[in-house]
mmCIF file of N, CA and C in Angstrom:
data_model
loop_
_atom_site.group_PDB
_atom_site.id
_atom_site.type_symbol
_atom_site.label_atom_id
_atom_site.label_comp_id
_atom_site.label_asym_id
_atom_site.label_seq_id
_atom_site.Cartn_x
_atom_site.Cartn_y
_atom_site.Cartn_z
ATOM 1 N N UNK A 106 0.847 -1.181 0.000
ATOM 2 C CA UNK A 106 0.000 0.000 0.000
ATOM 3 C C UNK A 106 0.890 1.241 0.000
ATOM 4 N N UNK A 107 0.524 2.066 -0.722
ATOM 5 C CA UNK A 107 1.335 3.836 -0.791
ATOM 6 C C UNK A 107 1.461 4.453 0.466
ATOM 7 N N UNK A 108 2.435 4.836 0.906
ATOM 8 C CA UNK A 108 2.501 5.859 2.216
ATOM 9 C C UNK A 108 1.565 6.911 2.028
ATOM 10 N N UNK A 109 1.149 7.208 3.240
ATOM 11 C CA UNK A 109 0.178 8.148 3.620
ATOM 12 C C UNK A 109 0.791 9.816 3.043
ATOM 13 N N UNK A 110 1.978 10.111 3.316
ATOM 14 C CA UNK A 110 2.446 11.345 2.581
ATOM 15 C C UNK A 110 3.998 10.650 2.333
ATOM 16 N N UNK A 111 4.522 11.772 1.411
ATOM 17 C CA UNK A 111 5.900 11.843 0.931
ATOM 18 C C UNK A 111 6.347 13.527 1.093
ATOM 19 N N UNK A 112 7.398 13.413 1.148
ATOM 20 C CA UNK A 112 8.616 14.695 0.980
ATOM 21 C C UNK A 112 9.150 14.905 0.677
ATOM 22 N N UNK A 113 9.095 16.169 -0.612
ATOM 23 C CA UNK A 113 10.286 15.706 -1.686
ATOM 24 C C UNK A 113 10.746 17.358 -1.234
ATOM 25 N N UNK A 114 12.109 17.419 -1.384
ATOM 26 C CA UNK A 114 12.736 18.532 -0.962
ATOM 27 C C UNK A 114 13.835 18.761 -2.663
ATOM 28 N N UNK A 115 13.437 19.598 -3.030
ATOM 29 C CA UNK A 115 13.997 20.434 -4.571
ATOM 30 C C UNK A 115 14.498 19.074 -5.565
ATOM 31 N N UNK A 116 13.542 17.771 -5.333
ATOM 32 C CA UNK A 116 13.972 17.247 -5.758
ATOM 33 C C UNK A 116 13.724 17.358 -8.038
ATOM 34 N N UNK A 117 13.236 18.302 -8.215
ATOM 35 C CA UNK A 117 12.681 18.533 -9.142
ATOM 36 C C UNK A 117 14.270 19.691 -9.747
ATOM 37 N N UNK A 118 15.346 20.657 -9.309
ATOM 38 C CA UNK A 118 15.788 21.579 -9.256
ATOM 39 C C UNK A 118 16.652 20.785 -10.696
ATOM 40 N N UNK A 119 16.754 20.244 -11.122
ATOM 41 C CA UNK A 119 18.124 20.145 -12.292
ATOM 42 C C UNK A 119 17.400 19.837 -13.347
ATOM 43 N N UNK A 120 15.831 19.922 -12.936
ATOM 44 C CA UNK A 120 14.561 19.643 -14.461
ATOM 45 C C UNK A 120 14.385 21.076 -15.442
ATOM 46 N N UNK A 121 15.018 20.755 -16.550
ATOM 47 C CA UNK A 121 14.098 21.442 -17.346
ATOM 48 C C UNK A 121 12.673 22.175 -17.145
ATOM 49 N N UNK A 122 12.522 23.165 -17.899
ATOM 50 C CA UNK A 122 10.741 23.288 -18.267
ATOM 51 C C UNK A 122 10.334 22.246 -18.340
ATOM 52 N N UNK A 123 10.156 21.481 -19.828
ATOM 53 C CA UNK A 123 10.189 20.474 -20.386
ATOM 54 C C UNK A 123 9.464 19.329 -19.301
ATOM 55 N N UNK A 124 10.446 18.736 -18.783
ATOM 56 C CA UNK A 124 10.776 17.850 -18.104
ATOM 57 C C UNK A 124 9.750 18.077 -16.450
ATOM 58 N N UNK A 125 10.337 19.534 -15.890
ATOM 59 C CA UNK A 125 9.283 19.869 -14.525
ATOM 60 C C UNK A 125 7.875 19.888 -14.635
ATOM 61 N N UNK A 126 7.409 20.176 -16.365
ATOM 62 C CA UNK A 126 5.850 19.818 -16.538
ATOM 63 C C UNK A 126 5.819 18.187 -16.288
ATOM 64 N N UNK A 127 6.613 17.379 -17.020
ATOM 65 C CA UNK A 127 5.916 15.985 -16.884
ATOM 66 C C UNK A 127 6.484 15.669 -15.443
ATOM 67 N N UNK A 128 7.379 15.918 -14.979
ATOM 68 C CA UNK A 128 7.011 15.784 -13.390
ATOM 69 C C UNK A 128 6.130 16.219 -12.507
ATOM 70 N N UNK A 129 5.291 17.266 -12.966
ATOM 71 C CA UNK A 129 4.047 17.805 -12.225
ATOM 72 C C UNK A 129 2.734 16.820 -12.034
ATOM 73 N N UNK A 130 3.094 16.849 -13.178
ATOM 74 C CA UNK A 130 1.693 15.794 -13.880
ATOM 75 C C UNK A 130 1.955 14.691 -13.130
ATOM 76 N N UNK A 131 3.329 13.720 -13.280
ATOM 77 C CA UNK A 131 3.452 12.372 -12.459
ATOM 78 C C UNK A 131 2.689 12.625 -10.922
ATOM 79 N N UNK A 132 3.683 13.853 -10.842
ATOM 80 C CA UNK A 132 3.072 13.797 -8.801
ATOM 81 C C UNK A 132 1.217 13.943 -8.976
ATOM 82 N N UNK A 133 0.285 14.993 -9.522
ATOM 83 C CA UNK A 133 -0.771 14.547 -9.704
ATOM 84 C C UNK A 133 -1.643 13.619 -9.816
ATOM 85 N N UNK A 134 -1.010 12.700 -10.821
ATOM 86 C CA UNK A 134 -1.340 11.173 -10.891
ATOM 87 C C UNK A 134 -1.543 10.546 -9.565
ATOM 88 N N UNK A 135 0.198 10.646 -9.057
ATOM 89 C CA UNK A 135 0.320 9.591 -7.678
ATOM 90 C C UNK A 135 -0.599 10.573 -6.536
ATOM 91 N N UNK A 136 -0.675 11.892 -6.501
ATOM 92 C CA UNK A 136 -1.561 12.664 -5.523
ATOM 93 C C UNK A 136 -2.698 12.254 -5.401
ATOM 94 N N UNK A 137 -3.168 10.926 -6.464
ATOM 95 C CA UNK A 137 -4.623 10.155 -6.071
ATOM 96 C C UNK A 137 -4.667 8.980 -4.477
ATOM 97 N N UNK A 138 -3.361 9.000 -4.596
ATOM 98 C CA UNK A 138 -2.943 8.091 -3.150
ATOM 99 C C UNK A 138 -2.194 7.964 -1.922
ATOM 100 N N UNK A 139 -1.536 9.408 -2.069
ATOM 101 C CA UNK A 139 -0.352 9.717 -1.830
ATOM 102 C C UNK A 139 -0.451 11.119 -1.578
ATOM 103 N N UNK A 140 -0.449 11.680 -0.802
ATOM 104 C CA UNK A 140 -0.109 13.323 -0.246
ATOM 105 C C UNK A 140 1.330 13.820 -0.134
ATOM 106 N N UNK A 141 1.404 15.011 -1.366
ATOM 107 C CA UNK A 141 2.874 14.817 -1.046
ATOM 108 C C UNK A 141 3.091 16.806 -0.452
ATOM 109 N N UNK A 142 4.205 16.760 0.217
ATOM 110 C CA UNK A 142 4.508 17.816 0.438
ATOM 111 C C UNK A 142 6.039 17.966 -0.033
ATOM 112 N N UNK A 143 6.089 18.941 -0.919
ATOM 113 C CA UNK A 143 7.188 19.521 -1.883
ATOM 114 C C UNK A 143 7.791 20.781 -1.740
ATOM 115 N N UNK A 144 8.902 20.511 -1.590
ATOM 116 C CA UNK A 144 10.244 22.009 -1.734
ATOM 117 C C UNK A 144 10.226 22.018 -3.076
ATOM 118 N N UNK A 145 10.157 23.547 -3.155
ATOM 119 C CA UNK A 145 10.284 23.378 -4.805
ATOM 120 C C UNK A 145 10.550 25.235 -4.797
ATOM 121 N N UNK A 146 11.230 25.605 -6.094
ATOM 122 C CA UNK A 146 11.096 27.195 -6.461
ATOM 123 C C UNK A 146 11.368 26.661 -7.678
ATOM 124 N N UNK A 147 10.464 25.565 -8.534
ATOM 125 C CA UNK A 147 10.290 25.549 -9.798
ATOM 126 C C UNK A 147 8.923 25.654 -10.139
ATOM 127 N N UNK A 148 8.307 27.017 -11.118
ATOM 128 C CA UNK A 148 7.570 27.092 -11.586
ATOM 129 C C UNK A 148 6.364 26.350 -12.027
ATOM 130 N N UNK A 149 6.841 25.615 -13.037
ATOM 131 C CA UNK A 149 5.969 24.250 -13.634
ATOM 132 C C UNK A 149 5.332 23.599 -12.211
ATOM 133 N N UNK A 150 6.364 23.086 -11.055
ATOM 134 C CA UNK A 150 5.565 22.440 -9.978
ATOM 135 C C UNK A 150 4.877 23.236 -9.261
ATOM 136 N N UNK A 151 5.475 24.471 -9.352
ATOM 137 C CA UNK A 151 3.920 25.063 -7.981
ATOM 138 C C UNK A 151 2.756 25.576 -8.980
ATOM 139 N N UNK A 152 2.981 25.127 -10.554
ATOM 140 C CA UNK A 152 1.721 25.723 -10.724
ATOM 141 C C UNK A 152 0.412 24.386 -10.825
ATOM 142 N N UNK A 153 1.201 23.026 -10.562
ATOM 143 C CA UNK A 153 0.457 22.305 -10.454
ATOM 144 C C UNK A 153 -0.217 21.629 -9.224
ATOM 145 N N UNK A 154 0.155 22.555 -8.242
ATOM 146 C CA UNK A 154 -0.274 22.702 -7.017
ATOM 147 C C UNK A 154 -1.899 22.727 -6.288
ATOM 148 N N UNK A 155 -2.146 22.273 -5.780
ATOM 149 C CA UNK A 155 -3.243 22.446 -5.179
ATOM 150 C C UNK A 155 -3.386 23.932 -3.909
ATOM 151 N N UNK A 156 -1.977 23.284 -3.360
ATOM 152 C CA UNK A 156 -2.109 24.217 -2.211
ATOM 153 C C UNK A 156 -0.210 24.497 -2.180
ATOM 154 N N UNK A 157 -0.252 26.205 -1.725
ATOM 155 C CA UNK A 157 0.800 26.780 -2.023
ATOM 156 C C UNK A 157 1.072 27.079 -0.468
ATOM 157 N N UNK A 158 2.243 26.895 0.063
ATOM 158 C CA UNK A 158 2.802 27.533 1.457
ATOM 159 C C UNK A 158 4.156 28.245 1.349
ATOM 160 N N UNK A 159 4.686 29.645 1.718
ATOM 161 C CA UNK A 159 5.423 30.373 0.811
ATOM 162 C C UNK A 159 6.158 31.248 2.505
ATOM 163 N N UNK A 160 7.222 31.404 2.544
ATOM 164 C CA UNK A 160 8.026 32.358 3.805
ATOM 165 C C UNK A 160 8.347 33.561 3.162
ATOM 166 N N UNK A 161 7.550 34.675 3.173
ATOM 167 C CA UNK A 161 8.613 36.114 3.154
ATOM 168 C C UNK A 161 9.059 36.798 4.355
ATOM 169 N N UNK A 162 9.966 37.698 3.441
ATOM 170 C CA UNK A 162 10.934 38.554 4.725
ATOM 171 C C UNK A 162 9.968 39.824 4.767
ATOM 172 N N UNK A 163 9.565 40.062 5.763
ATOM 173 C CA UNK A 163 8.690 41.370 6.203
ATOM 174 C C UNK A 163 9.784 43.448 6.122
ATOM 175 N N UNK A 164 9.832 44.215 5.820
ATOM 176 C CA UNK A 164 10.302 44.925 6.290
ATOM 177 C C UNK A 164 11.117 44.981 7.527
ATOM 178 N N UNK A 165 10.805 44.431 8.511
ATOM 179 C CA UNK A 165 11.225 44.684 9.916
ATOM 180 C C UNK A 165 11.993 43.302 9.990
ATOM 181 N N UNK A 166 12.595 42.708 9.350
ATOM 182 C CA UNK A 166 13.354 41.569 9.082
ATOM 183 C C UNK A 166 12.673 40.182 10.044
ATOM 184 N N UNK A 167 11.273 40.481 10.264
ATOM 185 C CA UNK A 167 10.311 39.276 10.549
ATOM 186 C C UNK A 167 9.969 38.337 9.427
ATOM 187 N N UNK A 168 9.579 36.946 9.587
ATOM 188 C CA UNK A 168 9.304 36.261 8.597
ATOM 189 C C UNK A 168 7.699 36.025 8.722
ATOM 190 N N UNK A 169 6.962 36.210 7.646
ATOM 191 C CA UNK A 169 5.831 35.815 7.506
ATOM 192 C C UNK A 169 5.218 34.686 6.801
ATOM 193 N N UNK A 170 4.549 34.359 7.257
ATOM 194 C CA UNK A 170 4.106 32.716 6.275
ATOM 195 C C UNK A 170 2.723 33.055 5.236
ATOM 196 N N UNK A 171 3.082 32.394 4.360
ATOM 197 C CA UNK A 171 2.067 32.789 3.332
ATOM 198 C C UNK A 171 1.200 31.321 2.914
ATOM 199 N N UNK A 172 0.078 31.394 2.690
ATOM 200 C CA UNK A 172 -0.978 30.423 2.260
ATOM 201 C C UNK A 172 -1.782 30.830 1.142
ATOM 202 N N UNK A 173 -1.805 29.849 0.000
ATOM 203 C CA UNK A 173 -3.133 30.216 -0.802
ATOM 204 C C UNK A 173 -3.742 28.699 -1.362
ATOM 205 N N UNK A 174 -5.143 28.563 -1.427
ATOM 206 C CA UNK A 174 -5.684 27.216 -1.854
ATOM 207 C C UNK A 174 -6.133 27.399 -2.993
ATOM 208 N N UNK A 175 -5.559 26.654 -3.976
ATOM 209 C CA UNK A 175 -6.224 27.053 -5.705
ATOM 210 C C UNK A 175 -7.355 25.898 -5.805
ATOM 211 N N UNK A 176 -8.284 27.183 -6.464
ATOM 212 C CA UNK A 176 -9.196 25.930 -7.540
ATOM 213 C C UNK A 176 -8.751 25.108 -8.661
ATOM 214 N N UNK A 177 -9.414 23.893 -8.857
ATOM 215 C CA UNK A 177 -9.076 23.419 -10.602
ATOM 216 C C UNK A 177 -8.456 24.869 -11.605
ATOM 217 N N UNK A 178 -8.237 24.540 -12.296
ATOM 218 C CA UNK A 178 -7.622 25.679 -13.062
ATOM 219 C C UNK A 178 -7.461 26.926 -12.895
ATOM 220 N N UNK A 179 -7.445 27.316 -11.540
ATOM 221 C CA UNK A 179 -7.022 28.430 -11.069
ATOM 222 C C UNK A 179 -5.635 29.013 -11.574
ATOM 223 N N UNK A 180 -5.024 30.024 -11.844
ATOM 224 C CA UNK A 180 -3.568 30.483 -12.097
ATOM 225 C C UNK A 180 -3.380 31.559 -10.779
ATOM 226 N N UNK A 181 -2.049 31.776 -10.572
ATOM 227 C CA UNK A 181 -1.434 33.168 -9.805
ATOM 228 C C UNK A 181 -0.317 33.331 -10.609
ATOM 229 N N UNK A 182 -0.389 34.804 -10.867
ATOM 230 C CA UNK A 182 0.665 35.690 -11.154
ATOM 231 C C UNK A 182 1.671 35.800 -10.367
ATOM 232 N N UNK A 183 2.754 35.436 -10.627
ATOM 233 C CA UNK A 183 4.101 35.686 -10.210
ATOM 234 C C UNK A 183 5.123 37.355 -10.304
#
């Protein structure tokens, strides 16, 4: 049986465009059984995201945590 979640940490970082789309898509597929939580600052994967969790630096050199939950074909501007 599939583990309950996985953790992939930038394991996507030496992919192509190309290549980080059909890795998006794979994790989607397996996201039917499998919850995964992903390091990533590649494009292609967070746009195939369901749910986005993001750290900025505040003015006052505080860190803030950021959340957004996309619909089906939802996009965000970068």
């Amino acid at each position: 049986s599939p583990p309950p979640f996985l953790v992939l940490d930038e394991i996507d970082a030496p992919l192509d465009e190309r290549n980080a789309r059909r890795f998006a898509e794979m994790l989607k597929e397996f996201s039917k059984k499998t919850q995964f939580v992903v390091v990533t600052h590649n494009r292609a994967t967070m746009e195939a995201a369901d749910v986005l969790y993001g750290v900025t630096l505040n003015e006052d050199g505080t860190s803030k945590l950021l959340s957004i939950q996309l619909e089906p074909n939802q996009s965000v501007e970068v």
